[in-house]
């Protein structure tokens, strides 16, 4: 078999995972997942499968007709039996319930919205293909999402964060043992995330051949599968070059020879590994803010917007397909810019009296 890229491997894993999940759902849902394959990502389909299983478990628990019916044997007719009020009861149920194992489950407004979106997609497919005559999910309002404060690091926190990554100051004695071995890797990793705003999945998927020092750029696979070039500055360049020089002396496990960032086990570093590293270093800088790899991305996006004021540039660099996504996250963060603008429009010429 030819060498597979990280993203090809992930797609295979997601395909296998989706097949496992769909096998637990009513058999007729297979047509739905095949039907949306060309217009959705594999991770989206996996999320739909997980959320739809919750819905069918609810049917099992609440509908006397299906108490003793296995989920995969629930008939297609259930779609035509459900009314909009039934879905409203389902959304209310999702706020708090106990599953079949007795575990307490809660869903916030985002979790509830996602589960309704999965049902809407299911109904939309069968309605479009004229297998059902009505789509009652459209009569149910989506939960209103309350805006969240954008969590990002301030400039002084970024500097302190990178200082800790480089020096190891504030780490425990046990952490320092690992830090000495991985300092150059960690600094290159964190500097790259903070200096480009790439997603953690894009970062761990990088190969050595994706780094182009002649043009100071990296080639990444965006969310959705598109290739893109992302450019980096001198700080990123310097930390990457130092790490890659060290990386050349590491003998990796088979099939990980081309991975840029390696774990301590000499194989491609995972998303989870990076999340743990960010958390470890961030704790030494701030205990109030919960810093994750995505928050490093937010930090970069915010800084770029504040420096340029160009929301379209920020959207392009971050790989947002819809600039409204960028506006929602970054256009409202700079209150100082708004205050600066208040006296810039002169309504009447001032008198010289």
Tab-separated table of C-alpha atoms in Angstrom:
chain	number	residue	atom	x	y	z
A	1	UNK	CA	0.000	0.000	0.000
A	2	UNK	CA	1.306	3.478	-0.886
A	3	UNK	CA	2.283	5.824	1.931
A	4	UNK	CA	-0.801	7.543	3.268
A	5	UNK	CA	-0.844	11.109	4.491
A	6	UNK	CA	-2.113	11.973	7.956
A	7	UNK	CA	-5.357	13.262	6.490
A	8	UNK	CA	-5.913	10.128	4.414
A	9	UNK	CA	-5.367	8.038	7.548
A	10	UNK	CA	-7.833	10.188	9.479
A	11	UNK	CA	-10.446	9.826	6.741
A	12	UNK	CA	-10.101	6.042	6.866
A	13	UNK	CA	-10.464	6.055	10.673
A	14	UNK	CA	-13.537	8.285	10.394
A	15	UNK	CA	-15.048	6.023	7.734
A	16	UNK	CA	-14.643	2.972	9.966
A	17	UNK	CA	-16.023	4.861	12.972
A	18	UNK	CA	-19.054	6.054	11.005
A	19	UNK	CA	-19.823	2.530	9.785
A	20	UNK	CA	-19.767	1.295	13.387
A	21	UNK	CA	-22.137	4.038	14.516
A	22	UNK	CA	-24.550	3.614	11.579
A	23	UNK	CA	-24.737	-0.136	12.224
A	24	UNK	CA	-26.369	0.699	15.585
A	25	UNK	CA	-29.019	2.939	13.988
A	26	UNK	CA	-32.168	1.954	12.080
A	27	UNK	CA	-31.058	0.283	8.843
A	28	UNK	CA	-32.893	2.836	6.685
A	29	UNK	CA	-30.637	5.666	7.954
A	30	UNK	CA	-27.830	4.224	5.804
A	31	UNK	CA	-29.391	5.867	2.754
A	32	UNK	CA	-29.316	9.228	4.525
A	33	UNK	CA	-25.598	8.992	5.353
A	34	UNK	CA	-24.735	7.919	1.819
A	35	UNK	CA	-26.860	10.738	0.461
A	36	UNK	CA	-25.046	13.490	2.383
A	37	UNK	CA	-21.553	12.073	1.871
A	38	UNK	CA	-20.634	14.462	-0.952
A	39	UNK	CA	-21.754	17.597	0.867
A	40	UNK	CA	-20.508	16.998	4.420
A	41	UNK	CA	-17.249	16.167	6.173
A	42	UNK	CA	-16.786	12.757	7.762
A	43	UNK	CA	-16.598	14.369	11.221
A	44	UNK	CA	-19.964	16.037	10.611
A	45	UNK	CA	-21.537	12.720	9.662
A	46	UNK	CA	-20.085	11.090	12.786
A	47	UNK	CA	-21.597	13.871	14.921
A	48	UNK	CA	-24.966	13.337	13.183
A	49	UNK	CA	-24.805	9.603	13.906
A	50	UNK	CA	-24.053	10.195	17.587
A	51	UNK	CA	-26.878	12.728	17.925
A	52	UNK	CA	-29.392	10.602	16.025
A	53	UNK	CA	-28.664	7.672	18.326
A	54	UNK	CA	-29.672	9.893	21.260
A	55	UNK	CA	-32.958	10.636	19.467
A	56	UNK	CA	-33.736	6.960	18.833
A	57	UNK	CA	-32.875	6.091	22.441
A	58	UNK	CA	-35.390	8.749	23.442
A	59	UNK	CA	-37.994	7.070	21.215
A	60	UNK	CA	-37.236	3.768	22.941
A	61	UNK	CA	-37.669	5.282	26.400
A	62	UNK	CA	-40.731	7.438	25.789
A	63	UNK	CA	-42.790	5.704	23.111
A	64	UNK	CA	-44.617	2.569	24.446
A	65	UNK	CA	-44.724	1.131	20.920
A	66	UNK	CA	-40.929	0.790	20.878
A	67	UNK	CA	-40.086	-0.148	24.485
A	68	UNK	CA	-38.917	-3.593	23.446
A	69	UNK	CA	-37.659	-2.688	19.973
A	70	UNK	CA	-33.937	-2.549	19.227
A	71	UNK	CA	-32.881	0.784	17.811
A	72	UNK	CA	-31.796	-0.732	14.497
A	73	UNK	CA	-35.306	-2.215	14.118
A	74	UNK	CA	-37.223	1.053	14.621
A	75	UNK	CA	-39.244	1.430	11.396
A	76	UNK	CA	-39.063	4.246	8.882
A	77	UNK	CA	-42.668	5.130	9.723
A	78	UNK	CA	-41.482	6.843	12.910
A	79	UNK	CA	-40.609	9.868	10.743
A	80	UNK	CA	-44.221	10.342	9.680
A	81	UNK	CA	-45.571	9.716	13.186
A	82	UNK	CA	-43.636	12.595	14.765
A	83	UNK	CA	-45.208	16.057	15.030
A	84	UNK	CA	-43.561	19.388	15.801
A	85	UNK	CA	-44.793	19.207	19.409
A	86	UNK	CA	-43.059	15.846	19.787
A	87	UNK	CA	-39.761	17.459	18.829
A	88	UNK	CA	-40.353	20.310	21.259
A	89	UNK	CA	-40.832	17.722	24.028
A	90	UNK	CA	-37.608	16.030	22.884
A	91	UNK	CA	-35.614	19.266	23.103
A	92	UNK	CA	-36.955	19.890	26.600
A	93	UNK	CA	-36.002	16.317	27.565
A	94	UNK	CA	-32.425	16.913	26.390
A	95	UNK	CA	-31.787	19.570	29.021
A	96	UNK	CA	-31.550	16.846	31.677
A	97	UNK	CA	-32.169	13.109	31.607
A	98	UNK	CA	-30.763	9.748	32.671
A	99	UNK	CA	-29.675	7.331	29.971
A	100	UNK	CA	-30.284	3.588	29.996
A	101	UNK	CA	-27.239	3.058	32.189
A	102	UNK	CA	-28.567	5.559	34.728
A	103	UNK	CA	-25.953	8.195	33.926
A	104	UNK	CA	-27.144	11.798	34.254
A	105	UNK	CA	-26.899	13.737	30.981
A	106	UNK	CA	-27.279	17.471	30.423
A	107	UNK	CA	-27.193	19.523	27.230
A	108	UNK	CA	-26.620	23.246	26.939
A	109	UNK	CA	-28.217	25.360	24.209
A	110	UNK	CA	-25.427	24.508	21.755
A	111	UNK	CA	-25.810	20.774	22.332
A	112	UNK	CA	-29.580	21.006	21.859
A	113	UNK	CA	-29.187	23.069	18.702
A	114	UNK	CA	-26.763	20.524	17.243
A	115	UNK	CA	-29.156	17.636	17.896
A	116	UNK	CA	-32.043	19.488	16.256
A	117	UNK	CA	-29.775	20.261	13.289
A	118	UNK	CA	-29.074	16.523	12.885
A	119	UNK	CA	-32.819	15.788	12.820
A	120	UNK	CA	-33.451	18.584	10.340
A	121	UNK	CA	-30.806	17.167	8.057
A	122	UNK	CA	-32.341	13.680	8.315
A	123	UNK	CA	-35.828	14.940	7.508
A	124	UNK	CA	-34.541	17.232	4.764
A	125	UNK	CA	-32.960	14.299	2.939
A	126	UNK	CA	-36.082	12.121	2.942
A	127	UNK	CA	-38.365	15.056	2.166
A	128	UNK	CA	-36.166	16.113	-0.783
A	129	UNK	CA	-36.300	12.558	-2.104
A	130	UNK	CA	-40.101	12.531	-1.738
A	131	UNK	CA	-40.083	9.661	0.749
A	132	UNK	CA	-41.999	11.772	3.286
A	133	UNK	CA	-44.500	14.515	2.497
A	134	UNK	CA	-43.798	16.862	5.424
A	135	UNK	CA	-40.850	18.089	7.453
A	136	UNK	CA	-42.159	18.967	10.931
A	137	UNK	CA	-38.658	19.783	12.231
A	138	UNK	CA	-38.837	23.086	10.325
A	139	UNK	CA	-41.724	24.144	12.564
A	140	UNK	CA	-39.483	23.921	15.620
A	141	UNK	CA	-37.434	27.008	16.407
A	142	UNK	CA	-33.704	26.615	16.842
A	143	UNK	CA	-32.550	27.434	20.390
A	144	UNK	CA	-31.193	30.946	20.736
A	145	UNK	CA	-27.480	30.909	21.467
A	146	UNK	CA	-26.164	33.441	23.955
A	147	UNK	CA	-22.915	35.074	22.949
A	148	UNK	CA	-19.775	33.999	24.772
A	149	UNK	CA	-16.849	36.134	25.783
A	150	UNK	CA	-13.946	35.603	23.420
A	151	UNK	CA	-11.124	34.005	25.396
A	152	UNK	CA	-7.670	34.917	24.157
A	153	UNK	CA	-4.287	35.759	25.576
A	154	UNK	CA	-3.151	39.351	25.944
A	155	UNK	CA	0.218	40.415	24.527
A	156	UNK	CA	1.986	40.132	27.884
A	157	UNK	CA	0.487	36.670	28.425
A	158	UNK	CA	1.710	35.510	25.007
A	159	UNK	CA	5.229	36.691	25.859
A	160	UNK	CA	5.128	34.995	29.273
A	161	UNK	CA	3.702	31.820	27.714
A	162	UNK	CA	6.512	31.530	25.157
A	163	UNK	CA	9.108	32.362	27.821
A	164	UNK	CA	7.883	29.411	29.889
A	165	UNK	CA	7.931	27.129	26.848
A	166	UNK	CA	11.501	28.174	26.092
A	167	UNK	CA	12.955	28.280	29.605
A	168	UNK	CA	10.805	25.852	31.573
A	169	UNK	CA	10.483	28.361	34.408
A	170	UNK	CA	7.484	27.713	36.676
A	171	UNK	CA	7.278	24.053	35.653
A	172	UNK	CA	7.480	21.336	38.300
A	173	UNK	CA	10.625	19.245	38.713
A	174	UNK	CA	8.903	16.303	37.061
A	175	UNK	CA	7.742	18.438	34.135
A	176	UNK	CA	11.257	19.808	33.712
A	177	UNK	CA	12.577	16.297	32.996
A	178	UNK	CA	10.375	16.075	29.895
A	179	UNK	CA	10.832	19.736	29.032
A	180	UNK	CA	14.585	19.383	28.554
A	181	UNK	CA	13.995	16.671	25.958
A	182	UNK	CA	11.186	18.418	24.085
A	183	UNK	CA	11.928	22.135	24.492
A	184	UNK	CA	12.733	22.852	20.830
A	185	UNK	CA	9.719	20.885	19.609
A	186	UNK	CA	7.359	22.593	22.049
A	187	UNK	CA	8.667	26.059	21.211
A	188	UNK	CA	8.321	25.410	17.473
A	189	UNK	CA	4.805	24.033	17.996
A	190	UNK	CA	3.528	26.890	20.153
A	191	UNK	CA	5.223	29.586	18.087
A	192	UNK	CA	3.696	28.134	14.922
A	193	UNK	CA	0.189	28.025	16.417
A	194	UNK	CA	0.445	31.561	17.809
A	195	UNK	CA	2.196	32.941	14.724
A	196	UNK	CA	-0.109	31.567	12.028
A	197	UNK	CA	-3.488	30.811	13.639
A	198	UNK	CA	-3.683	27.365	12.063
A	199	UNK	CA	-5.992	24.759	13.601
A	200	UNK	CA	-4.451	22.111	15.826
A	201	UNK	CA	-5.600	19.395	13.377
A	202	UNK	CA	-3.812	21.252	10.569
A	203	UNK	CA	-0.699	21.520	12.724
A	204	UNK	CA	-0.395	17.854	13.714
A	205	UNK	CA	-1.001	16.849	10.082
A	206	UNK	CA	2.084	18.707	8.848
A	207	UNK	CA	4.882	16.735	7.179
A	208	UNK	CA	8.508	17.787	6.866
A	209	UNK	CA	7.927	18.296	3.153
A	210	UNK	CA	5.149	20.806	3.897
A	211	UNK	CA	7.616	23.388	5.239
A	212	UNK	CA	9.012	25.806	2.635
A	213	UNK	CA	11.752	28.030	4.054
A	214	UNK	CA	12.456	29.579	0.646
A	215	UNK	CA	9.075	31.319	0.809
A	216	UNK	CA	8.521	31.141	4.581
A	217	UNK	CA	5.300	29.183	4.306
A	218	UNK	CA	3.694	25.852	5.137
A	219	UNK	CA	1.245	23.798	3.095
A	220	UNK	CA	-1.748	22.639	5.122
A	221	UNK	CA	-4.946	20.704	4.518
A	222	UNK	CA	-7.840	22.893	5.574
A	223	UNK	CA	-11.072	21.826	7.181
A	224	UNK	CA	-13.005	20.335	4.271
A	225	UNK	CA	-9.934	18.964	2.482
A	226	UNK	CA	-8.698	22.027	0.570
A	227	UNK	CA	-4.959	22.700	0.340
A	228	UNK	CA	-3.673	26.138	1.351
A	229	UNK	CA	-0.406	27.957	1.944
A	230	UNK	CA	0.052	29.815	5.224
A	231	UNK	CA	2.944	32.236	5.618
A	232	UNK	CA	5.001	32.739	8.763
A	233	UNK	CA	7.311	35.396	10.183
A	234	UNK	CA	10.878	35.415	11.472
A	235	UNK	CA	10.071	34.106	14.980
A	236	UNK	CA	8.272	31.085	13.578
A	237	UNK	CA	11.001	30.537	11.001
A	238	UNK	CA	13.751	30.560	13.630
A	239	UNK	CA	12.005	28.151	16.016
A	240	UNK	CA	11.036	25.788	13.177
A	241	UNK	CA	14.586	25.670	11.786
A	242	UNK	CA	16.077	24.876	15.201
A	243	UNK	CA	13.553	22.120	15.816
A	244	UNK	CA	13.890	20.574	12.350
A	245	UNK	CA	17.658	20.425	12.775
A	246	UNK	CA	17.091	18.440	15.977
A	247	UNK	CA	14.301	16.422	14.317
A	248	UNK	CA	16.735	15.108	11.672
A	249	UNK	CA	18.512	13.047	14.337
A	250	UNK	CA	15.365	11.257	15.555
A	251	UNK	CA	14.692	7.747	14.266
A	252	UNK	CA	10.914	7.446	14.001
A	253	UNK	CA	8.593	4.477	14.010
A	254	UNK	CA	7.549	3.071	10.655
A	255	UNK	CA	5.045	5.213	8.700
A	256	UNK	CA	5.909	8.308	10.760
A	257	UNK	CA	9.148	9.173	8.956
A	258	UNK	CA	7.766	12.312	7.320
A	259	UNK	CA	5.764	13.673	10.282
A	260	UNK	CA	6.948	17.137	11.298
A	261	UNK	CA	6.035	17.070	14.979
A	262	UNK	CA	6.751	13.877	16.899
A	263	UNK	CA	5.588	12.648	20.275
A	264	UNK	CA	7.946	11.191	22.874
A	265	UNK	CA	7.142	7.798	21.353
A	266	UNK	CA	8.741	8.831	18.052
A	267	UNK	CA	5.480	8.913	16.113
A	268	UNK	CA	3.309	11.754	14.838
A	269	UNK	CA	2.056	13.882	17.690
A	270	UNK	CA	-1.705	13.755	18.272
A	271	UNK	CA	-4.262	16.511	18.776
A	272	UNK	CA	-4.687	15.325	22.353
A	273	UNK	CA	-0.924	15.594	22.985
A	274	UNK	CA	-0.938	19.210	21.829
A	275	UNK	CA	-3.990	20.042	23.966
A	276	UNK	CA	-2.179	18.691	27.040
A	277	UNK	CA	0.961	20.684	26.230
A	278	UNK	CA	-0.948	23.952	25.774
A	279	UNK	CA	-2.789	23.403	29.047
A	280	UNK	CA	0.459	22.661	30.911
A	281	UNK	CA	2.210	25.833	29.789
A	282	UNK	CA	-0.880	28.072	29.967
A	283	UNK	CA	-1.487	27.172	33.623
A	284	UNK	CA	1.779	28.901	34.534
A	285	UNK	CA	0.586	32.132	32.908
A	286	UNK	CA	-3.112	32.386	33.775
A	287	UNK	CA	-5.472	30.422	35.974
A	288	UNK	CA	-8.517	32.520	35.065
A	289	UNK	CA	-8.555	31.815	31.338
A	290	UNK	CA	-8.960	28.297	29.996
A	291	UNK	CA	-6.395	28.299	27.206
A	292	UNK	CA	-6.693	25.628	24.507
A	293	UNK	CA	-5.105	25.333	21.040
A	294	UNK	CA	-8.233	26.990	19.636
A	295	UNK	CA	-7.715	29.922	22.020
A	296	UNK	CA	-4.214	30.340	20.551
A	297	UNK	CA	-5.931	30.590	17.161
A	298	UNK	CA	-8.316	33.205	18.586
A	299	UNK	CA	-5.341	35.112	19.986
A	300	UNK	CA	-3.723	35.244	16.553
A	301	UNK	CA	-6.951	36.211	14.790
A	302	UNK	CA	-7.635	38.996	17.283
A	303	UNK	CA	-4.095	40.373	17.012
A	304	UNK	CA	-4.188	40.296	13.210
A	305	UNK	CA	-7.514	42.133	13.155
A	306	UNK	CA	-6.321	44.754	15.621
A	307	UNK	CA	-3.172	45.347	13.578
A	308	UNK	CA	-4.809	45.484	10.144
A	309	UNK	CA	-8.494	46.249	10.690
A	310	UNK	CA	-9.067	44.028	7.625
A	311	UNK	CA	-11.690	41.412	8.460
A	312	UNK	CA	-11.446	39.875	4.968
A	313	UNK	CA	-7.711	39.314	5.366
A	314	UNK	CA	-8.298	37.680	8.756
A	315	UNK	CA	-10.967	35.407	7.249
A	316	UNK	CA	-8.652	34.389	4.410
A	317	UNK	CA	-5.650	33.709	6.655
A	318	UNK	CA	-7.730	31.693	9.137
A	319	UNK	CA	-9.419	29.716	6.367
A	320	UNK	CA	-12.981	30.825	7.108
A	321	UNK	CA	-15.191	30.179	4.086
A	322	UNK	CA	-17.768	32.697	5.329
A	323	UNK	CA	-16.518	36.109	6.458
A	324	UNK	CA	-19.536	36.350	8.781
A	325	UNK	CA	-17.914	33.631	10.892
A	326	UNK	CA	-14.874	35.875	11.246
A	327	UNK	CA	-16.955	38.963	11.993
A	328	UNK	CA	-18.808	37.122	14.720
A	329	UNK	CA	-15.568	36.225	16.481
A	330	UNK	CA	-13.260	39.161	15.848
A	331	UNK	CA	-14.999	42.295	14.596
A	332	UNK	CA	-16.465	43.160	17.998
A	333	UNK	CA	-13.400	42.634	20.144
A	334	UNK	CA	-11.765	46.034	19.885
A	335	UNK	CA	-13.707	48.534	21.975
A	336	UNK	CA	-10.794	50.955	21.724
A	337	UNK	CA	-11.189	51.068	17.940
A	338	UNK	CA	-14.870	51.945	18.377
A	339	UNK	CA	-14.037	54.735	20.811
A	340	UNK	CA	-11.414	56.028	18.408
A	341	UNK	CA	-14.034	56.225	15.649
A	342	UNK	CA	-16.587	58.259	17.615
A	343	UNK	CA	-15.148	61.719	16.757
A	344	UNK	CA	-13.954	60.939	13.238
A	345	UNK	CA	-17.198	61.885	11.478
A	346	UNK	CA	-17.766	65.629	11.665
A	347	UNK	CA	-21.378	66.659	11.154
A	348	UNK	CA	-20.848	70.427	10.964
A	349	UNK	CA	-17.795	72.532	10.481
A	350	UNK	CA	-16.559	73.851	13.793
A	351	UNK	CA	-16.840	77.597	14.383
A	352	UNK	CA	-13.623	79.587	14.921
A	353	UNK	CA	-15.265	81.808	17.537
